[in-house]
Amino acid sequence: YQRRVRGFPMPSHQVVAVLFIVTAAASPFRSSPACTATLNVLSGVKDPSWTLSPREALHLSDLTADCNPELSQHYPVLGYTGFEVAQGNGGTMRLTGCLAAERFLLGTARGLPQSVVKYVNDTLARIAMLPQGALQPPTTVDAPAISPKQPPVVGPDTAPVYDPSTDDKGYFKKYCGENNCYNYGTDIATNTFAQPGQGSGQKWAANTCEDVKQAATRDGLEWHGTSLPSGEGPSGHYVALLIWPDTNFHWIRRDAGGKWSHKPGGTAVRNVDNNQKEITDPSKSNFSPWTQFCGYMHVVPSNVTVA
């Protein structure tokens, strides 16, 4: 049985993902016609996913009997946050605190960049050193809503207010899985997992500061520099660009009042970094493994085209 991870190893590391979550039944995968695993780890592009063989799905079922939900609080805010597994019969489950099952799933992938594999293994090793609580099967979660095709929702040309439930009609929350860090950073909900440069006809090609910056510039963003913005200007707002070297990009948004927030990939909006601290200076916050700080850009949503 052979499979290749969808999305890797394309040069731009684009990923085609299928949402997935782990089941809570005693044998959740034994009667399922097919299972798709998704590694929740990226931000700028969709997370990698792949199909499990029947034998792999059967073994995964045995491994998911012992999970420690208390460990879930120790996963990063940004970066590796666990696996999801979608069953062919429609059931979905999320795996965090299931260390043996997570290591096994990582081993079933083919074509993941070594930077991703090493980072996930290192994260699991760190979590394994923590005190272990009572073991139990994972719980089922609801799949996110899929939006109908419709025009983008463009935010105001003023500094956005941090409120995911109302920002852009609440689309960053309602259609969470279809809007990424670039959508949130520009305050434009396209429900397309927007990519820098795609709206202007030439998408980014390499995960470098310069290439992603130039792609965003083509979309209408303006380079500000590496100095922390010191005010809110007459219009628009600021964003910060960070790079996971040779792997992925991430955007952080400056909200009204001077604090910053972000949306890691298809996950929820948040206003803290990996240390659970409020973000007042993105260049000094912990967004590991997005460790390369590129600088700041200025966004006026009505003057920007993203897709």
Short mmCIF file of C-alpha atoms in Angstrom, two decimals:
data_model
loop_
_atom_site.label_atom_id
_atom_site.label_comp_id
_atom_site.label_asym_id
_atom_site.label_seq_id
_atom_site.Cartn_x
_atom_site.Cartn_y
_atom_site.Cartn_z
CA TYR A 1 0.00 0.00 0.00
CA GLN A 2 1.45 3.37 -0.99
CA ARG A 3 0.39 6.92 -0.38
CA ARG A 4 1.84 10.41 -0.64
CA VAL A 5 1.04 13.26 1.72
CA ARG A 6 -1.22 15.68 -0.09
CA GLY A 7 0.44 19.07 -0.28
CA PHE A 8 4.03 18.06 0.36
CA PRO A 9 6.62 18.10 -1.08
CA MET A 10 5.49 20.82 -3.51
CA PRO A 11 8.09 23.62 -3.77
CA SER A 12 5.81 26.18 -2.19
CA HIS A 13 4.65 23.61 0.38
CA GLN A 14 1.02 24.10 -0.54
CA VAL A 15 -1.13 21.56 1.24
CA VAL A 16 -4.51 20.10 0.42
CA ALA A 17 -6.14 19.18 3.70
CA VAL A 18 -9.15 17.22 4.83
CA LEU A 19 -10.47 18.05 8.28
CA PHE A 20 -10.37 15.15 10.65
CA ILE A 21 -10.92 14.30 14.29
CA VAL A 22 -10.38 11.13 16.41
CA THR A 23 -13.27 9.03 17.76
CA ALA A 24 -14.16 8.09 21.28
CA ALA A 25 -15.62 4.63 20.68
CA ALA A 26 -13.68 1.58 21.86
CA SER A 27 -12.85 0.59 18.27
CA PRO A 28 -13.49 3.77 16.28
CA PHE A 29 -11.74 2.78 13.05
CA ARG A 30 -12.48 -0.92 12.73
CA SER A 31 -15.71 -0.54 10.77
CA SER A 32 -14.79 2.63 8.92
CA PRO A 33 -14.37 2.26 5.13
CA ALA A 34 -11.46 4.74 5.02
CA CYS A 35 -9.58 7.10 7.33
CA THR A 36 -7.81 10.36 6.51
CA ALA A 37 -5.19 11.77 8.89
CA THR A 38 -4.40 15.48 9.10
CA LEU A 39 -1.37 16.90 10.87
CA ASN A 40 -2.29 20.22 12.52
CA VAL A 41 0.96 22.16 12.28
CA LEU A 42 1.02 24.86 9.57
CA SER A 43 -0.42 28.36 9.35
CA GLY A 44 -0.06 29.98 5.95
CA VAL A 45 -1.13 26.95 3.93
CA LYS A 46 -3.51 24.12 4.70
CA ASP A 47 -2.29 21.27 6.86
CA PRO A 48 -0.96 18.07 5.24
CA SER A 49 -3.31 15.08 5.07
CA TRP A 50 -3.09 11.50 3.85
CA THR A 51 -5.13 8.29 3.71
CA LEU A 52 -4.40 5.48 6.14
CA SER A 53 -4.28 1.88 4.94
CA PRO A 54 -6.80 -0.53 6.55
CA ARG A 55 -3.97 -2.06 8.60
CA GLU A 56 -2.80 1.34 9.80
CA ALA A 57 -6.35 2.35 10.74
CA LEU A 58 -6.76 -0.89 12.72
CA HIS A 59 -3.52 -0.32 14.61
CA LEU A 60 -4.47 3.30 15.30
CA SER A 61 -7.71 2.05 16.86
CA ASP A 62 -5.69 0.06 19.40
CA LEU A 63 -3.41 3.00 20.19
CA THR A 64 -6.20 5.50 20.85
CA ALA A 65 -7.52 3.62 23.88
CA ASP A 66 -4.99 5.38 26.12
CA CYS A 67 -4.95 9.16 25.87
CA ASN A 68 -4.26 11.79 28.50
CA PRO A 69 -6.50 14.84 28.04
CA GLU A 70 -4.58 16.70 30.77
CA LEU A 71 -1.61 16.93 28.40
CA SER A 72 -3.64 18.90 25.84
CA GLN A 73 -3.03 22.16 27.70
CA HIS A 74 0.70 21.80 27.08
CA TYR A 75 0.50 21.84 23.27
CA PRO A 76 1.67 25.06 21.59
CA VAL A 77 -0.68 27.91 20.70
CA LEU A 78 1.00 28.07 17.29
CA GLY A 79 2.61 25.08 15.55
CA TYR A 80 1.90 21.44 16.32
CA THR A 81 -1.51 21.11 18.02
CA GLY A 82 -2.26 17.43 17.41
CA PHE A 83 -3.82 15.21 14.76
CA GLU A 84 -7.31 14.89 13.41
CA VAL A 85 -8.63 11.69 11.83
CA ALA A 86 -11.69 11.61 9.58
CA GLN A 87 -13.48 8.34 9.04
CA GLY A 88 -15.05 7.44 5.72
CA ASN A 89 -18.40 6.94 7.43
CA GLY A 90 -18.46 10.58 8.54
CA GLY A 91 -17.12 10.29 12.07
CA THR A 92 -14.30 12.62 13.11
CA MET A 93 -11.94 12.83 16.13
CA ARG A 94 -9.08 14.95 17.44
CA LEU A 95 -5.93 13.47 18.95
CA THR A 96 -3.97 15.38 21.57
CA GLY A 97 -2.38 13.76 24.59
CA CYS A 98 -2.36 10.44 22.70
CA LEU A 99 1.40 10.32 22.34
CA ALA A 100 1.79 6.76 21.05
CA ALA A 101 -0.97 7.27 18.47
CA GLU A 102 0.49 10.63 17.41
CA ARG A 103 3.98 9.17 16.91
CA PHE A 104 2.47 6.34 14.90
CA LEU A 105 0.49 8.69 12.67
CA LEU A 106 3.56 10.81 12.03
CA GLY A 107 5.34 7.67 10.87
CA THR A 108 2.59 6.84 8.36
CA ALA A 109 3.14 10.09 6.44
CA ARG A 110 5.36 10.21 3.37
CA GLY A 111 6.91 13.35 1.92
CA LEU A 112 6.77 15.65 4.95
CA PRO A 113 9.68 18.12 5.13
CA GLN A 114 12.29 17.02 7.66
CA SER A 115 11.89 20.37 9.43
CA VAL A 116 8.25 19.45 10.18
CA VAL A 117 9.02 15.86 11.24
CA LYS A 118 11.80 16.97 13.59
CA TYR A 119 9.71 19.75 15.10
CA VAL A 120 6.73 17.45 15.79
CA ASN A 121 8.97 14.73 17.28
CA ASP A 122 10.70 17.30 19.50
CA THR A 123 7.34 18.66 20.66
CA LEU A 124 6.04 15.18 21.51
CA ALA A 125 9.27 14.39 23.37
CA ARG A 126 8.86 17.55 25.46
CA ILE A 127 5.23 16.73 26.28
CA ALA A 128 6.17 13.13 27.18
CA MET A 129 8.42 14.48 29.96
CA LEU A 130 5.44 16.06 31.72
CA PRO A 131 3.50 14.30 34.53
CA GLN A 132 1.00 11.83 33.10
CA GLY A 133 -2.61 11.91 34.30
CA ALA A 134 -5.43 9.40 33.98
CA LEU A 135 -5.76 7.76 30.56
CA GLN A 136 -8.96 7.68 28.53
CA PRO A 137 -10.07 7.56 24.86
CA PRO A 138 -10.23 10.83 22.88
CA THR A 139 -13.53 12.60 22.44
CA THR A 140 -15.43 13.37 19.27
CA VAL A 141 -15.66 16.97 18.05
CA ASP A 142 -17.79 18.68 15.44
CA ALA A 143 -16.34 19.45 12.02
CA PRO A 144 -16.20 23.17 11.16
CA ALA A 145 -18.83 24.72 8.93
CA ILE A 146 -18.15 25.01 5.20
CA SER A 147 -19.21 28.35 3.77
CA PRO A 148 -21.23 28.80 0.57
CA LYS A 149 -19.49 30.63 -2.25
CA GLN A 150 -19.94 34.32 -1.70
CA PRO A 151 -18.05 37.64 -2.03
CA PRO A 152 -15.24 38.32 0.45
CA VAL A 153 -16.05 40.23 3.62
CA VAL A 154 -13.69 43.20 3.87
CA GLY A 155 -13.00 44.81 7.24
CA PRO A 156 -12.97 48.59 7.86
CA ASP A 157 -10.08 50.87 6.90
CA THR A 158 -9.39 51.53 10.57
CA ALA A 159 -7.55 49.47 13.17
CA PRO A 160 -9.70 46.36 13.74
CA VAL A 161 -11.21 45.63 17.13
CA TYR A 162 -10.25 42.26 18.62
CA ASP A 163 -13.55 40.36 18.64
CA PRO A 164 -13.57 37.14 16.57
CA SER A 165 -17.34 36.75 17.00
CA THR A 166 -18.08 39.98 15.10
CA ASP A 167 -14.94 40.64 13.05
CA ASP A 168 -15.86 40.36 9.33
CA LYS A 169 -19.37 39.20 10.24
CA GLY A 170 -17.88 36.54 12.49
CA TYR A 171 -16.49 34.58 9.53
CA PHE A 172 -13.11 33.98 11.19
CA LYS A 173 -15.02 32.00 13.79
CA LYS A 174 -17.96 30.64 11.78
CA TYR A 175 -15.81 29.52 8.84
CA CYS A 176 -12.65 29.05 10.84
CA GLY A 177 -11.16 26.29 8.68
CA GLU A 178 -11.42 28.30 5.47
CA ASN A 179 -9.58 31.45 6.55
CA ASN A 180 -5.93 31.56 7.56
CA CYS A 181 -3.39 33.97 9.07
CA TYR A 182 -3.21 36.04 5.86
CA ASN A 183 -6.99 36.43 5.76
CA TYR A 184 -7.04 37.48 9.39
CA GLY A 185 -3.99 39.70 9.07
CA THR A 186 -5.45 41.67 6.18
CA ASP A 187 -8.92 41.58 7.81
CA ILE A 188 -10.47 40.13 4.66
CA ALA A 189 -12.44 36.88 4.97
CA THR A 190 -12.37 35.18 1.57
CA ASN A 191 -13.08 31.63 2.80
CA THR A 192 -10.33 30.48 0.41
CA PHE A 193 -7.28 30.15 2.72
CA ALA A 194 -5.78 33.16 0.95
CA GLN A 195 -2.18 33.15 -0.24
CA PRO A 196 0.10 36.19 -0.59
CA GLY A 197 0.29 37.24 -4.24
CA GLN A 198 -2.57 35.04 -5.41
CA GLY A 199 -5.05 37.92 -5.50
CA SER A 200 -2.75 39.93 -7.76
CA GLY A 201 -1.92 37.02 -10.05
CA GLN A 202 1.53 35.90 -8.89
CA LYS A 203 1.54 33.80 -5.72
CA TRP A 204 4.58 33.50 -3.45
CA ALA A 205 7.05 30.80 -4.51
CA ALA A 206 9.44 30.37 -1.58
CA ASN A 207 9.10 30.49 2.19
CA THR A 208 11.47 33.41 2.66
CA CYS A 209 10.92 36.89 4.07
CA GLU A 210 11.67 38.54 0.77
CA ASP A 211 9.50 36.33 -1.43
CA VAL A 212 6.42 36.43 0.83
CA LYS A 213 6.90 40.18 1.39
CA GLN A 214 7.05 40.86 -2.35
CA ALA A 215 3.95 38.72 -2.94
CA ALA A 216 2.03 40.67 -0.28
CA THR A 217 3.26 43.94 -1.80
CA ARG A 218 1.75 42.89 -5.13
CA ASP A 219 -1.55 42.41 -3.29
CA GLY A 220 -1.44 46.00 -2.05
CA LEU A 221 0.29 45.80 1.34
CA GLU A 222 3.04 48.38 2.00
CA TRP A 223 6.37 47.64 3.64
CA HIS A 224 6.89 49.49 6.93
CA GLY A 225 10.23 48.14 8.10
CA THR A 226 11.53 46.30 11.14
CA SER A 227 10.77 48.96 13.76
CA LEU A 228 7.66 48.43 15.90
CA PRO A 229 4.85 50.75 14.68
CA SER A 230 4.23 53.48 17.22
CA GLY A 231 0.65 54.49 16.59
CA GLU A 232 -2.42 53.80 14.59
CA GLY A 233 -2.20 56.18 11.63
CA PRO A 234 -5.17 57.78 9.86
CA SER A 235 -6.21 54.58 8.10
CA GLY A 236 -5.51 50.89 7.94
CA HIS A 237 -3.54 48.75 10.37
CA TYR A 238 -0.22 46.95 10.67
CA VAL A 239 0.74 43.30 10.33
CA ALA A 240 3.93 41.44 11.19
CA LEU A 241 5.41 38.70 9.01
CA LEU A 242 7.28 35.71 10.44
CA ILE A 243 8.81 32.70 8.69
CA TRP A 244 9.36 29.10 9.77
CA PRO A 245 12.59 28.81 7.75
CA ASP A 246 12.04 27.02 4.43
CA THR A 247 8.71 25.68 5.71
CA ASN A 248 5.84 28.14 6.23
CA PHE A 249 4.83 31.77 6.88
CA HIS A 250 2.67 33.40 9.57
CA TRP A 251 1.06 36.84 9.97
CA ILE A 252 0.26 38.73 13.19
CA ARG A 253 -2.25 41.63 13.23
CA ARG A 254 -2.17 44.88 15.22
CA ASP A 255 -5.58 45.64 16.67
CA ALA A 256 -7.09 48.85 18.02
CA GLY A 257 -5.38 49.73 21.27
CA GLY A 258 -1.97 48.46 20.20
CA LYS A 259 -2.19 44.77 21.15
CA TRP A 260 -1.68 42.06 18.52
CA SER A 261 -3.60 38.91 17.58
CA HIS A 262 -3.33 36.11 15.03
CA LYS A 263 -5.05 33.10 13.49
CA PRO A 264 -2.81 30.03 13.07
CA GLY A 265 -4.01 28.38 9.86
CA GLY A 266 -7.53 27.00 10.11
CA THR A 267 -7.59 27.16 13.92
CA ALA A 268 -9.15 29.71 16.23
CA VAL A 269 -8.13 33.36 16.53
CA ARG A 270 -6.11 34.15 19.63
CA ASN A 271 -4.28 37.10 21.19
CA VAL A 272 -1.45 35.29 23.00
CA ASP A 273 1.83 33.70 21.92
CA ASN A 274 3.20 30.22 22.72
CA ASN A 275 4.01 31.42 26.24
CA GLN A 276 0.35 32.34 26.73
CA LYS A 277 1.38 36.01 26.96
CA GLU A 278 -0.33 38.99 25.35
CA ILE A 279 1.47 40.20 22.25
CA THR A 280 2.82 43.73 22.50
CA ASP A 281 5.90 43.29 20.30
CA PRO A 282 5.78 40.45 17.73
CA SER A 283 9.55 40.57 17.27
CA LYS A 284 9.99 39.55 20.92
CA SER A 285 7.08 37.12 21.33
CA ASN A 286 7.33 33.32 21.12
CA PHE A 287 5.91 32.06 17.83
CA SER A 288 8.24 29.06 17.51
CA PRO A 289 8.87 27.39 15.07
CA TRP A 290 8.18 30.64 13.16
CA THR A 291 11.47 31.99 14.46
CA GLN A 292 12.50 34.39 11.68
CA PHE A 293 11.02 37.84 12.18
CA CYS A 294 10.79 39.64 8.83
CA GLY A 295 9.23 42.99 9.72
CA TYR A 296 6.00 44.97 9.48
CA MET A 297 3.64 45.88 6.65
CA HIS A 298 0.74 48.34 6.46
CA VAL A 299 -2.72 47.23 5.31
CA VAL A 300 -5.66 49.30 4.10
CA PRO A 301 -8.26 46.54 3.47
CA SER A 302 -10.16 48.43 0.75
CA ASN A 303 -6.91 48.83 -1.21
CA VAL A 304 -5.84 45.19 -0.92
CA THR A 305 -6.79 42.23 -3.13
CA VAL A 306 -6.39 38.79 -1.57
CA ALA A 307 -7.55 35.41 -2.79
#
